[in-house]
Tab-separated table of C-alpha atoms and ligand atoms in Angstrom:
chain	number	residue	atom	x	y	z
A	27	UNK	CA	197.694	111.877	16.521
A	28	UNK	CA	198.593	111.031	12.909
A	29	UNK	CA	198.118	107.494	11.561
A	30	UNK	CA	200.174	104.892	13.396
A	31	UNK	CA	203.307	103.721	11.608
A	32	UNK	CA	203.947	100.032	11.110
A	33	UNK	CA	206.994	98.245	12.495
A	34	UNK	CA	207.635	94.587	11.673
A	35	UNK	CA	208.569	92.418	14.647
A	36	UNK	CA	210.187	88.971	14.730
A	37	UNK	CA	210.172	86.634	17.725
A	38	UNK	CA	212.666	83.825	18.331
A	39	UNK	CA	211.340	81.522	21.069
A	40	UNK	CA	207.688	81.310	22.081
A	41	UNK	CA	207.821	79.417	25.365
A	42	UNK	CA	206.760	80.867	28.732
A	43	UNK	CA	207.860	84.456	28.077
A	44	UNK	CA	207.348	84.429	24.292
A	45	UNK	CA	203.706	83.397	24.618
A	46	UNK	CA	203.195	86.167	27.159
A	47	UNK	CA	204.686	88.637	24.684
A	48	UNK	CA	202.326	87.508	21.919
A	49	UNK	CA	199.376	87.721	24.323
A	50	UNK	CA	200.237	91.284	25.382
A	51	UNK	CA	200.884	92.375	21.795
A	52	UNK	CA	197.461	91.062	20.806
A	53	UNK	CA	195.689	92.593	23.825
A	54	UNK	CA	197.386	96.008	23.782
A	55	UNK	CA	197.891	96.567	20.057
A	56	UNK	CA	195.115	99.176	19.748
A	57	UNK	CA	196.532	101.104	22.686
A	58	UNK	CA	200.021	101.156	21.152
A	59	UNK	CA	198.534	102.513	17.926
A	60	UNK	CA	196.430	105.222	19.517
A	61	UNK	CA	198.630	106.305	22.420
A	62	UNK	CA	202.111	105.688	21.040
A	63	UNK	CA	201.614	105.886	17.276
A	64	UNK	CA	203.143	102.460	16.570
A	65	UNK	CA	201.507	99.524	14.861
A	66	UNK	CA	203.569	96.512	15.942
A	67	UNK	CA	203.039	93.660	13.501
A	68	UNK	CA	204.352	90.218	14.394
A	69	UNK	CA	205.755	89.040	11.048
A	70	UNK	CA	207.669	85.913	12.019
A	71	UNK	CA	207.906	83.638	15.082
A	72	UNK	CA	210.520	80.872	15.378
A	73	UNK	CA	210.225	77.914	17.763
A	74	UNK	CA	212.018	74.587	17.983
A	75	UNK	CA	208.964	72.419	17.321
A	76	UNK	CA	206.107	73.888	15.287
A	77	UNK	CA	203.831	70.922	15.999
A	78	UNK	CA	203.644	71.693	19.741
A	79	UNK	CA	200.261	72.975	20.963
A	80	UNK	CA	200.398	76.689	21.883
A	81	UNK	CA	198.234	78.887	24.113
A	82	UNK	CA	198.166	81.736	21.589
A	83	UNK	CA	197.023	81.826	17.985
A	84	UNK	CA	199.112	83.243	15.170
A	85	UNK	CA	198.120	84.086	11.585
A	86	UNK	CA	198.959	81.345	9.059
A	87	UNK	CA	202.532	81.404	7.787
A	88	UNK	CA	203.993	83.307	10.765
A	89	UNK	CA	205.336	80.279	12.688
A	90	UNK	CA	208.602	78.659	11.571
A	91	UNK	CA	211.191	76.317	13.050
A	92	UNK	CA	214.048	78.251	11.448
A	93	UNK	CA	215.318	81.324	13.322
A	94	UNK	CA	217.121	82.441	10.134
A	95	UNK	CA	213.743	83.126	8.576
A	96	UNK	CA	213.079	85.677	11.333
A	97	UNK	CA	216.504	87.299	11.089
A	98	UNK	CA	216.537	87.465	7.301
A	99	UNK	CA	212.989	88.728	6.766
A	100	UNK	CA	213.437	92.279	5.396
A	101	UNK	CA	210.140	93.338	6.961
A	102	UNK	CA	211.345	92.433	10.483
A	103	UNK	CA	212.802	95.603	11.990
A	104	UNK	CA	213.039	94.458	15.621
A	105	UNK	CA	213.955	90.934	16.739
A	106	UNK	CA	212.889	89.645	20.156
A	107	UNK	CA	215.093	86.825	21.461
A	108	UNK	CA	213.093	84.786	23.980
A	109	UNK	CA	214.665	81.367	23.587
A	110	UNK	CA	217.302	81.605	26.324
A	111	UNK	CA	220.707	79.943	26.708
A	112	UNK	CA	224.050	81.053	25.303
A	113	UNK	CA	224.152	79.269	21.945
A	114	UNK	CA	222.619	79.383	19.425
A	115	UNK	CA	220.794	82.376	20.985
A	116	UNK	CA	224.040	84.408	20.977
A	117	UNK	CA	224.653	83.688	17.308
A	118	UNK	CA	221.063	84.640	16.381
A	119	UNK	CA	221.298	87.906	18.338
A	120	UNK	CA	224.628	88.809	16.767
A	121	UNK	CA	223.341	88.153	13.268
A	122	UNK	CA	220.193	90.180	13.863
A	123	UNK	CA	222.301	93.138	15.037
A	124	UNK	CA	224.721	92.744	12.122
A	125	UNK	CA	221.706	92.976	9.830
A	126	UNK	CA	220.969	96.357	11.481
A	127	UNK	CA	217.904	95.106	13.362
A	128	UNK	CA	217.179	96.236	16.892
A	129	UNK	CA	217.169	93.513	19.526
A	130	UNK	CA	215.027	92.938	22.619
A	131	UNK	CA	216.168	90.187	24.957
A	132	UNK	CA	215.377	88.838	28.435
A	133	UNK	CA	218.510	86.706	28.428
A	134	UNK	CA	220.710	87.959	31.286
A	135	UNK	CA	223.098	85.012	31.028
A	136	UNK	CA	223.814	85.881	27.403
A	137	UNK	CA	224.269	89.589	28.153
A	138	UNK	CA	226.494	88.881	31.140
A	139	UNK	CA	228.718	86.513	29.128
A	140	UNK	CA	228.634	88.017	25.633
A	141	UNK	CA	227.268	91.525	26.255
A	142	UNK	CA	230.506	93.189	25.112
A	143	UNK	CA	230.346	91.592	21.631
A	144	UNK	CA	226.638	92.239	21.275
A	145	UNK	CA	226.814	95.903	22.288
A	146	UNK	CA	229.815	96.291	19.995
A	147	UNK	CA	227.882	94.856	17.064
A	148	UNK	CA	224.929	97.105	17.896
A	149	UNK	CA	227.158	100.194	17.897
A	150	UNK	CA	228.800	99.209	14.581
A	151	UNK	CA	225.526	98.471	12.812
A	152	UNK	CA	223.454	101.397	14.045
A	153	UNK	CA	221.228	99.085	16.054
A	154	UNK	CA	219.866	99.092	19.600
A	155	UNK	CA	219.671	96.466	22.326
A	156	UNK	CA	216.973	96.655	24.993
A	157	UNK	CA	217.006	94.210	27.892
A	158	UNK	CA	214.672	95.451	30.633
A	159	UNK	CA	213.322	91.921	31.252
A	160	UNK	CA	216.782	90.473	31.860
A	161	UNK	CA	216.986	91.865	35.403
A	162	UNK	CA	214.099	91.663	37.871
A	163	UNK	CA	211.486	90.606	35.289
A	164	UNK	CA	208.654	93.105	35.293
A	165	UNK	CA	210.316	95.761	37.480
A	166	UNK	CA	211.502	98.700	35.342
A	167	UNK	CA	214.918	98.803	36.999
A	168	UNK	CA	216.992	99.362	33.848
A	169	UNK	CA	214.810	102.188	32.617
A	170	UNK	CA	214.973	103.770	36.080
A	171	UNK	CA	218.769	103.700	35.982
A	172	UNK	CA	219.159	104.845	32.369
A	173	UNK	CA	216.375	107.417	32.197
A	174	UNK	CA	214.690	108.263	35.498
A	175	UNK	CA	217.916	108.600	37.507
A	176	UNK	CA	220.159	109.920	34.729
A	177	UNK	CA	220.860	113.109	36.707
A	178	UNK	CA	222.321	111.071	39.559
A	179	UNK	CA	225.667	109.549	40.307
A	180	UNK	CA	224.664	106.099	41.560
A	181	UNK	CA	226.280	105.542	44.938
A	182	UNK	CA	225.040	102.065	45.784
A	183	UNK	CA	222.552	99.335	44.944
A	184	UNK	CA	221.249	96.664	47.298
A	185	UNK	CA	219.068	94.071	45.618
A	186	UNK	CA	217.115	90.908	46.129
A	187	UNK	CA	217.543	89.863	42.522
A	188	UNK	CA	216.763	86.150	42.634
A	189	UNK	CA	213.199	84.980	43.293
A	190	UNK	CA	214.037	81.314	43.889
A	191	UNK	CA	216.469	81.940	46.728
A	192	UNK	CA	214.201	84.582	48.231
A	193	UNK	CA	211.304	82.117	48.164
A	194	UNK	CA	213.405	79.442	49.934
A	195	UNK	CA	214.772	81.819	52.584
A	196	UNK	CA	211.282	83.250	53.219
A	197	UNK	CA	209.832	79.780	53.809
A	198	UNK	CA	212.762	78.798	56.057
A	199	UNK	CA	212.177	81.981	58.072
A	200	UNK	CA	208.376	81.981	58.271
A	201	UNK	CA	207.568	78.272	58.361
A	202	UNK	CA	210.823	76.633	59.437
A	203	UNK	CA	212.451	73.680	57.716
A	204	UNK	CA	215.696	72.512	56.179
A	205	UNK	CA	217.043	74.037	52.962
A	206	UNK	CA	216.800	70.772	50.957
A	207	UNK	CA	213.161	70.028	51.747
A	208	UNK	CA	212.072	73.620	51.049
A	209	UNK	CA	213.973	73.578	47.753
A	210	UNK	CA	212.034	70.440	46.766
A	211	UNK	CA	208.728	72.136	47.661
A	212	UNK	CA	209.761	75.191	45.627
A	213	UNK	CA	210.472	72.908	42.634
A	214	UNK	CA	207.085	71.195	43.000
A	215	UNK	CA	205.354	74.594	43.037
A	216	UNK	CA	207.324	75.879	40.016
A	217	UNK	CA	209.290	78.513	41.969
A	218	UNK	CA	212.585	76.705	41.353
A	219	UNK	CA	213.979	75.134	38.179
A	220	UNK	CA	214.637	71.374	37.904
A	221	UNK	CA	218.329	72.333	37.988
A	222	UNK	CA	218.433	75.310	40.371
A	223	UNK	CA	222.244	75.474	40.665
A	224	UNK	CA	222.663	78.910	39.073
A	225	UNK	CA	220.035	80.385	41.415
A	226	UNK	CA	221.182	78.672	44.589
A	227	UNK	CA	224.905	79.373	44.186
A	228	UNK	CA	224.375	83.092	43.479
A	229	UNK	CA	225.392	82.968	39.778
A	230	UNK	CA	222.054	84.308	38.542
A	231	UNK	CA	222.153	87.242	40.977
A	232	UNK	CA	225.806	87.954	40.090
A	233	UNK	CA	224.962	88.042	36.373
A	234	UNK	CA	222.151	90.502	37.073
A	235	UNK	CA	224.374	92.622	39.317
A	236	UNK	CA	227.002	92.691	36.562
A	237	UNK	CA	224.436	94.102	34.134
A	238	UNK	CA	223.084	96.655	36.607
A	239	UNK	CA	226.624	97.758	37.458
A	240	UNK	CA	227.405	98.399	33.792
A	241	UNK	CA	224.498	100.794	33.631
A	242	UNK	CA	224.819	102.336	37.077
A	243	UNK	CA	228.581	102.838	37.160
A	244	UNK	CA	229.432	102.876	33.440
A	245	UNK	CA	232.073	100.282	33.849
A	246	UNK	CA	232.429	96.706	32.631
A	247	UNK	CA	232.215	94.423	35.630
A	248	UNK	CA	232.186	90.755	34.515
A	249	UNK	CA	230.308	88.386	36.861
A	250	UNK	CA	233.525	86.491	37.653
A	251	UNK	CA	234.904	89.590	39.405
A	252	UNK	CA	231.962	89.675	41.801
A	253	UNK	CA	232.433	88.027	45.209
A	254	UNK	CA	229.817	85.274	45.183
A	255	UNK	CA	228.401	82.880	47.754
A	256	UNK	CA	225.144	80.907	47.640
A	257	UNK	CA	222.562	79.917	50.238
A	258	UNK	CA	222.761	76.103	50.418
A	259	UNK	CA	224.759	76.218	53.665
A	260	UNK	CA	222.152	78.289	55.536
A	261	UNK	CA	220.603	76.162	58.282
A	262	UNK	CA	217.443	76.570	60.381
A	263	UNK	CA	219.789	77.201	63.338
A	264	UNK	CA	221.196	80.305	61.604
A	265	UNK	CA	217.715	81.530	60.719
A	266	UNK	CA	216.714	81.183	64.413
A	267	UNK	CA	219.840	82.816	65.837
A	268	UNK	CA	219.523	85.631	63.293
A	269	UNK	CA	215.932	86.200	64.503
A	270	UNK	CA	217.108	86.228	68.133
A	271	UNK	CA	219.630	88.923	67.187
A	272	UNK	CA	216.951	90.976	65.349
A	273	UNK	CA	217.932	90.003	61.799
A	274	UNK	CA	216.500	88.195	58.768
A	275	UNK	CA	218.698	86.301	56.316
A	276	UNK	CA	218.453	87.380	52.658
A	277	UNK	CA	220.563	86.734	49.564
A	278	UNK	CA	221.703	90.281	48.774
A	279	UNK	CA	223.404	91.561	45.634
A	280	UNK	CA	225.380	94.664	46.580
A	281	UNK	CA	227.327	97.120	44.434
A	282	UNK	CA	228.868	100.361	45.679
A	283	UNK	CA	230.996	103.009	44.065
A	284	UNK	CA	233.910	103.910	46.322
A	285	UNK	CA	236.454	106.502	45.174
A	286	UNK	CA	236.467	105.286	41.579
A	287	UNK	CA	236.447	101.609	42.524
A	288	UNK	CA	233.490	99.211	42.638
A	289	UNK	CA	232.667	96.931	45.543
A	290	UNK	CA	230.433	94.152	44.212
A	291	UNK	CA	229.254	91.049	46.011
A	292	UNK	CA	226.436	88.503	46.191
A	293	UNK	CA	226.019	86.522	49.394
A	294	UNK	CA	223.570	85.691	52.159
A	295	UNK	CA	223.372	88.572	54.599
A	296	UNK	CA	221.841	89.232	57.994
A	297	UNK	CA	219.627	92.254	57.442
A	298	UNK	CA	217.871	94.109	60.331
A	299	UNK	CA	214.386	92.582	60.482
A	300	UNK	CA	212.707	95.995	60.341
A	301	UNK	CA	214.494	96.993	57.115
A	302	UNK	CA	212.482	97.172	53.921
A	303	UNK	CA	214.571	94.542	52.142
A	304	UNK	CA	214.115	92.120	55.065
A	305	UNK	CA	210.393	92.194	54.347
A	306	UNK	CA	210.546	91.362	50.641
A	307	UNK	CA	208.949	87.937	50.709
A	308	UNK	CA	208.593	84.834	48.563
A	309	UNK	CA	209.514	85.127	44.885
A	310	UNK	CA	209.402	88.930	44.874
A	311	UNK	CA	212.417	91.071	43.968
A	312	UNK	CA	213.442	94.529	45.155
A	313	UNK	CA	216.317	96.900	44.579
A	314	UNK	CA	217.278	99.873	46.695
A	315	UNK	CA	219.250	102.398	44.670
A	316	UNK	CA	220.969	105.352	46.300
A	317	UNK	CA	221.425	108.249	43.872
A	318	UNK	CA	223.518	111.342	44.590
A	319	UNK	CA	220.560	113.671	44.030
A	320	UNK	CA	217.467	111.650	44.926
A	321	UNK	CA	218.876	109.646	47.829
A	322	UNK	CA	217.435	106.154	48.364
A	323	UNK	CA	214.686	104.712	46.174
A	324	UNK	CA	213.223	101.230	46.227
A	325	UNK	CA	211.758	99.329	43.297
A	326	UNK	CA	209.715	96.266	44.175
A	327	UNK	CA	207.723	93.674	42.235
A	328	UNK	CA	207.670	90.332	40.474
A	329	UNK	CA	211.094	89.363	39.207
A	330	UNK	CA	209.927	86.549	36.952
A	331	UNK	CA	206.852	84.821	35.580
A	332	UNK	CA	205.155	84.916	32.215
A	333	UNK	CA	203.281	88.200	32.129
A	334	UNK	CA	205.592	90.272	34.386
A	335	UNK	CA	208.557	89.344	32.177
A	336	UNK	CA	206.570	89.792	28.969
A	337	UNK	CA	205.466	93.211	30.267
A	338	UNK	CA	209.108	94.350	30.317
A	339	UNK	CA	209.832	92.822	26.877
A	340	UNK	CA	206.866	94.579	25.297
A	341	UNK	CA	207.724	97.855	26.979
A	342	UNK	CA	211.206	97.643	25.393
A	343	UNK	CA	209.628	96.827	22.070
A	344	UNK	CA	207.325	99.854	22.118
A	345	UNK	CA	210.206	102.070	23.201
A	346	UNK	CA	212.510	100.869	20.410
A	347	UNK	CA	209.756	101.131	17.808
A	348	UNK	CA	208.970	104.694	18.853
A	349	UNK	CA	212.633	105.695	18.758
A	350	UNK	CA	213.107	104.170	15.314
A	351	UNK	CA	210.081	105.952	13.971
A	352	UNK	CA	210.789	109.340	15.463
A	353	UNK	CA	214.573	109.547	15.314
A	354	UNK	CA	215.650	106.680	13.101
A	355	UNK	CA	218.688	105.832	15.169
A	356	UNK	CA	219.819	104.086	18.290
A	357	UNK	CA	219.714	106.168	21.393
A	358	UNK	CA	221.111	104.124	24.221
A	359	UNK	CA	224.605	104.727	25.428
A	360	UNK	CA	226.914	102.134	23.855
A	361	UNK	CA	227.684	99.850	26.762
A	362	UNK	CA	230.378	98.187	24.615
A	363	UNK	CA	232.901	100.981	25.021
A	364	UNK	CA	232.861	100.979	28.795
A	365	UNK	CA	236.199	101.099	30.575
A	366	UNK	CA	237.056	97.997	32.591
A	367	UNK	CA	236.141	98.380	36.231
A	368	UNK	CA	238.544	98.507	39.149
A	369	UNK	CA	236.825	96.146	41.558
A	370	UNK	CA	237.778	96.276	45.214
A	371	UNK	CA	239.477	92.907	45.953
A	372	UNK	CA	237.293	90.708	48.183
A	373	UNK	CA	239.936	90.629	50.952
A	374	UNK	CA	239.623	94.406	51.352
A	375	UNK	CA	235.833	94.429	51.723
A	376	UNK	CA	234.685	95.385	55.218
A	377	UNK	CA	231.502	94.125	56.863
A	378	UNK	CA	230.288	92.989	60.240
A	379	UNK	CA	230.011	89.227	60.646
A	380	UNK	CA	227.783	86.613	62.248
A	381	UNK	CA	229.809	83.529	63.220
A	382	UNK	CA	228.397	80.245	64.463
A	383	UNK	CA	230.976	77.913	65.946
A	384	UNK	CA	230.192	74.344	66.994
A	385	UNK	CA	232.319	73.821	70.081
A	386	UNK	CA	232.823	71.325	72.875
A	387	UNK	CA	231.029	72.431	75.994
A	388	UNK	CA	234.162	73.209	78.017
A	389	UNK	CA	235.340	76.205	80.043
A	390	UNK	CA	237.679	78.652	78.274
A	391	UNK	CA	236.438	78.082	74.699
A	392	UNK	CA	235.144	81.624	74.310
A	393	UNK	CA	238.414	83.014	75.649
A	394	UNK	CA	240.399	81.076	72.993
A	395	UNK	CA	238.258	82.401	70.166
A	396	UNK	CA	238.180	85.951	71.546
A	397	UNK	CA	241.990	85.949	71.722
A	398	UNK	CA	242.300	84.947	68.045
A	399	UNK	CA	239.812	87.620	66.976
A	400	UNK	CA	241.656	90.212	69.003
A	401	UNK	CA	245.022	89.217	67.446
A	402	UNK	CA	243.727	90.003	63.942
A	403	UNK	CA	242.029	93.220	65.091
A	404	UNK	CA	238.414	92.017	65.034
A	405	UNK	CA	236.246	93.343	67.819
A	406	UNK	CA	233.327	91.280	69.130
A	407	UNK	CA	229.872	92.916	69.282
A	408	UNK	CA	227.659	90.197	70.850
A	409	UNK	CA	227.930	86.633	72.092
A	410	UNK	CA	225.212	84.001	72.487
A	411	UNK	CA	226.439	81.026	74.444
A	412	UNK	CA	223.891	78.320	75.126
A	413	UNK	CA	223.637	76.394	78.402
A	414	UNK	CA	224.731	72.802	78.925
A	415	UNK	CA	225.135	70.596	75.877
A	416	UNK	CA	222.245	68.303	75.060
A	417	UNK	CA	224.003	66.506	72.193
A	418	UNK	CA	225.694	63.134	72.461
A	419	UNK	CA	229.008	64.598	71.350
A	420	UNK	CA	228.758	67.268	74.028
A	421	UNK	CA	228.803	70.207	71.571
A	422	UNK	CA	226.992	73.532	71.687
A	423	UNK	CA	226.630	76.382	69.200
A	424	UNK	CA	228.532	79.539	70.092
A	425	UNK	CA	227.326	82.632	68.249
A	426	UNK	CA	229.523	85.689	67.918
A	427	UNK	CA	228.758	88.833	65.970
A	428	UNK	CA	231.541	91.256	65.215
A	429	UNK	CA	231.941	94.921	64.473
A	430	UNK	CA	233.169	95.815	60.983
A	431	UNK	CA	236.270	93.929	59.931
A	432	UNK	CA	238.131	93.215	56.724
A	433	UNK	CA	237.287	89.992	54.903
A	434	UNK	CA	240.980	89.038	54.994
A	435	UNK	CA	241.102	89.388	58.801
A	436	UNK	CA	238.022	87.199	59.218
A	437	UNK	CA	239.445	84.545	56.888
A	438	UNK	CA	242.697	84.361	58.808
A	439	UNK	CA	240.875	84.236	62.171
A	440	UNK	CA	238.620	81.428	60.952
A	441	UNK	CA	241.616	79.457	59.645
A	442	UNK	CA	243.205	79.655	63.079
A	443	UNK	CA	239.980	78.956	65.003
A	444	UNK	CA	239.424	75.894	62.810
A	445	UNK	CA	242.646	74.429	64.192
A	446	UNK	CA	241.491	74.634	67.814
A	447	UNK	CA	240.713	71.200	69.221
A	448	UNK	CA	237.503	72.524	70.808
A	449	UNK	CA	235.991	73.187	67.357
A	450	UNK	CA	234.121	70.211	65.926
A	451	UNK	CA	232.783	71.554	62.618
A	452	UNK	CA	233.548	74.154	59.962
A	453	UNK	CA	232.288	77.489	61.335
A	454	UNK	CA	229.335	79.185	59.710
A	455	UNK	CA	230.194	82.771	58.740
A	456	UNK	CA	227.531	85.124	57.354
A	457	UNK	CA	228.045	88.810	56.659
A	458	UNK	CA	225.809	91.422	58.318
A	459	UNK	CA	224.482	94.458	56.414
A	460	UNK	CA	223.160	97.369	58.481
A	461	UNK	CA	220.845	98.739	55.776
B	239	NAP	N1	210.403	82.373	32.549
B	239	NAP	C1	210.657	83.468	33.256
B	239	NAP	O1	209.972	83.783	34.245
B	239	NAP	C2	211.787	84.387	32.869
B	239	NAP	C3	212.033	85.539	33.634
B	239	NAP	C4	213.062	86.424	33.253
B	239	NAP	C5	213.807	86.126	32.129
B	239	NAP	N2	213.557	84.975	31.423
B	239	NAP	C6	214.393	84.716	30.260
B	239	NAP	O2	213.565	84.649	29.097
B	239	NAP	C7	214.128	83.754	28.146
B	239	NAP	C8	213.057	82.734	27.745
B	239	NAP	O3	212.674	81.992	28.893
B	239	NAP	P1	211.383	81.034	28.867
B	239	NAP	O4	211.121	80.685	30.293
B	239	NAP	O5	210.291	81.653	28.072
B	239	NAP	O6	211.971	79.758	28.103
B	239	NAP	P2	211.178	78.512	27.509
B	239	NAP	O7	209.803	78.436	28.065
B	239	NAP	O8	212.068	77.330	27.633
B	239	NAP	O9	211.029	78.853	25.939
B	239	NAP	C9	212.080	78.741	25.033
B	239	NAP	C10	211.544	78.891	23.636
B	239	NAP	O10	212.642	78.879	22.726
B	239	NAP	C11	212.328	77.995	21.645
B	239	NAP	N3	213.574	77.509	21.079
B	239	NAP	C12	214.515	76.731	21.650
B	239	NAP	N4	215.520	76.491	20.778
B	239	NAP	C13	215.206	77.139	19.644
B	239	NAP	C14	215.827	77.282	18.391
B	239	NAP	N5	217.012	76.709	18.128
B	239	NAP	N6	215.227	78.046	17.450
B	239	NAP	C15	214.034	78.642	17.707
B	239	NAP	N7	213.397	78.538	18.876
B	239	NAP	C16	213.964	77.798	19.832
B	239	NAP	C17	211.463	76.909	22.261
B	239	NAP	O11	210.724	76.270	21.266
B	239	NAP	P3	209.617	75.153	21.613
B	239	NAP	O12	208.491	75.890	22.275
B	239	NAP	O13	209.222	74.575	20.298
B	239	NAP	O14	210.280	74.175	22.527
B	239	NAP	C18	210.592	77.758	23.214
B	239	NAP	O15	209.506	78.279	22.512
B	239	NAP	C19	215.366	83.157	28.828
B	239	NAP	O16	216.499	83.873	28.433
B	239	NAP	C20	215.106	83.382	30.310
B	239	NAP	O17	216.293	83.478	31.073
B	239	NAP	C21	212.578	84.111	31.760
């Protein structure tokens, strides 16, 4: 191979992921030169506080507390944004692209909210955006969709895209325990953020699904059009009844292409316990993609963490550098010009359901509920009715699973069932996916 060619790199943000990136660049630099022909030189690194102790060493003069220095350095050809958040990260990314620099980012929130503007700017300024680390950390899911599966029409994707919720549900399933106490343990162990709202309520998974859907279906699907439900209402009782029925509860992100429309949703699901996705444990992520030519494929691995995420960032960096050096132009399809998607309205989505009703232990309760289901066209698949009540209030859980029914039918049945005087609490409804 001829002599490696130098590419100047700038980094904005050197926290958890950024330090991992610097570490990998230092460790693998000789390999990139010899095997890929690129000499990646870290010219500038911006942080908020330059006096903070760091786990990696940089040459004198590289570190700054002014991101503009990174963006404006003429020797920086590729900017890595690893600071996170919407602003000022969005502004920095936009300005880097407007200056014609390629951008690598792990910031899925930014791409989900401002991706259109950023991809637009990239297209106008002959620049590229690479964002492998923004979905599923170290798993090369984006490259699989854009490159490996390019010959396929993507039919569906089923993913466990959020490590925090998967960790909590795994512990609730394997060890038992209430949601709140397991969340606190997850925070103590560093598997959940101090403010885990975006993970727990499904926002993080919906943002990732929005990005994957752009690539898979070539259509702009903003996160707010995705049906979204979190996991905080899942109780040990549901975990146990799900087990009894042969299922495991997982937070699934699902997107399907159906006759030109997209069905997209993020919610807890009962998944058959023998299915591959039911056995993705702890903080791990997995995505099953069904392609028109290859059929189903599963990608599995660590969805977050310093080195897994940095691995994806550096892989993007090497890819962009190589493309710049060999072709001198952006290569990715411009995701900015995607047509808006036609999402299937949530009411039309059809699934089977698990329903847990808390009812007074009286004769005829099941008959009441069965009549309401039958009136809206929902057919019952199984019933678990426990023996005599052991609670002071005289209530028992009544579990019903249904065959496939429209979301709208289930909502209207639940509204009516809620009005029955034998019901003492809001019913628990969880969708079932027969993977
Ligand atoms: N951590 C993960 O496992 C993971 C996984 C997937 C994706 N991501 C994404 O990766 C990105 C980075 O996450 P992280 O966990 O590495 O965050 P982090 O540890 O909080 O690091 C943020 C970095 O940004 C710097 N920074 C903040 N404001 C700045 C400013 N105005 N100018 C320059 N630098 C600034 C901070 O400087 P100081 O060091 O001086 O405070 C710090 O170095 C986020 O978008 C996140 O969503 C993270």
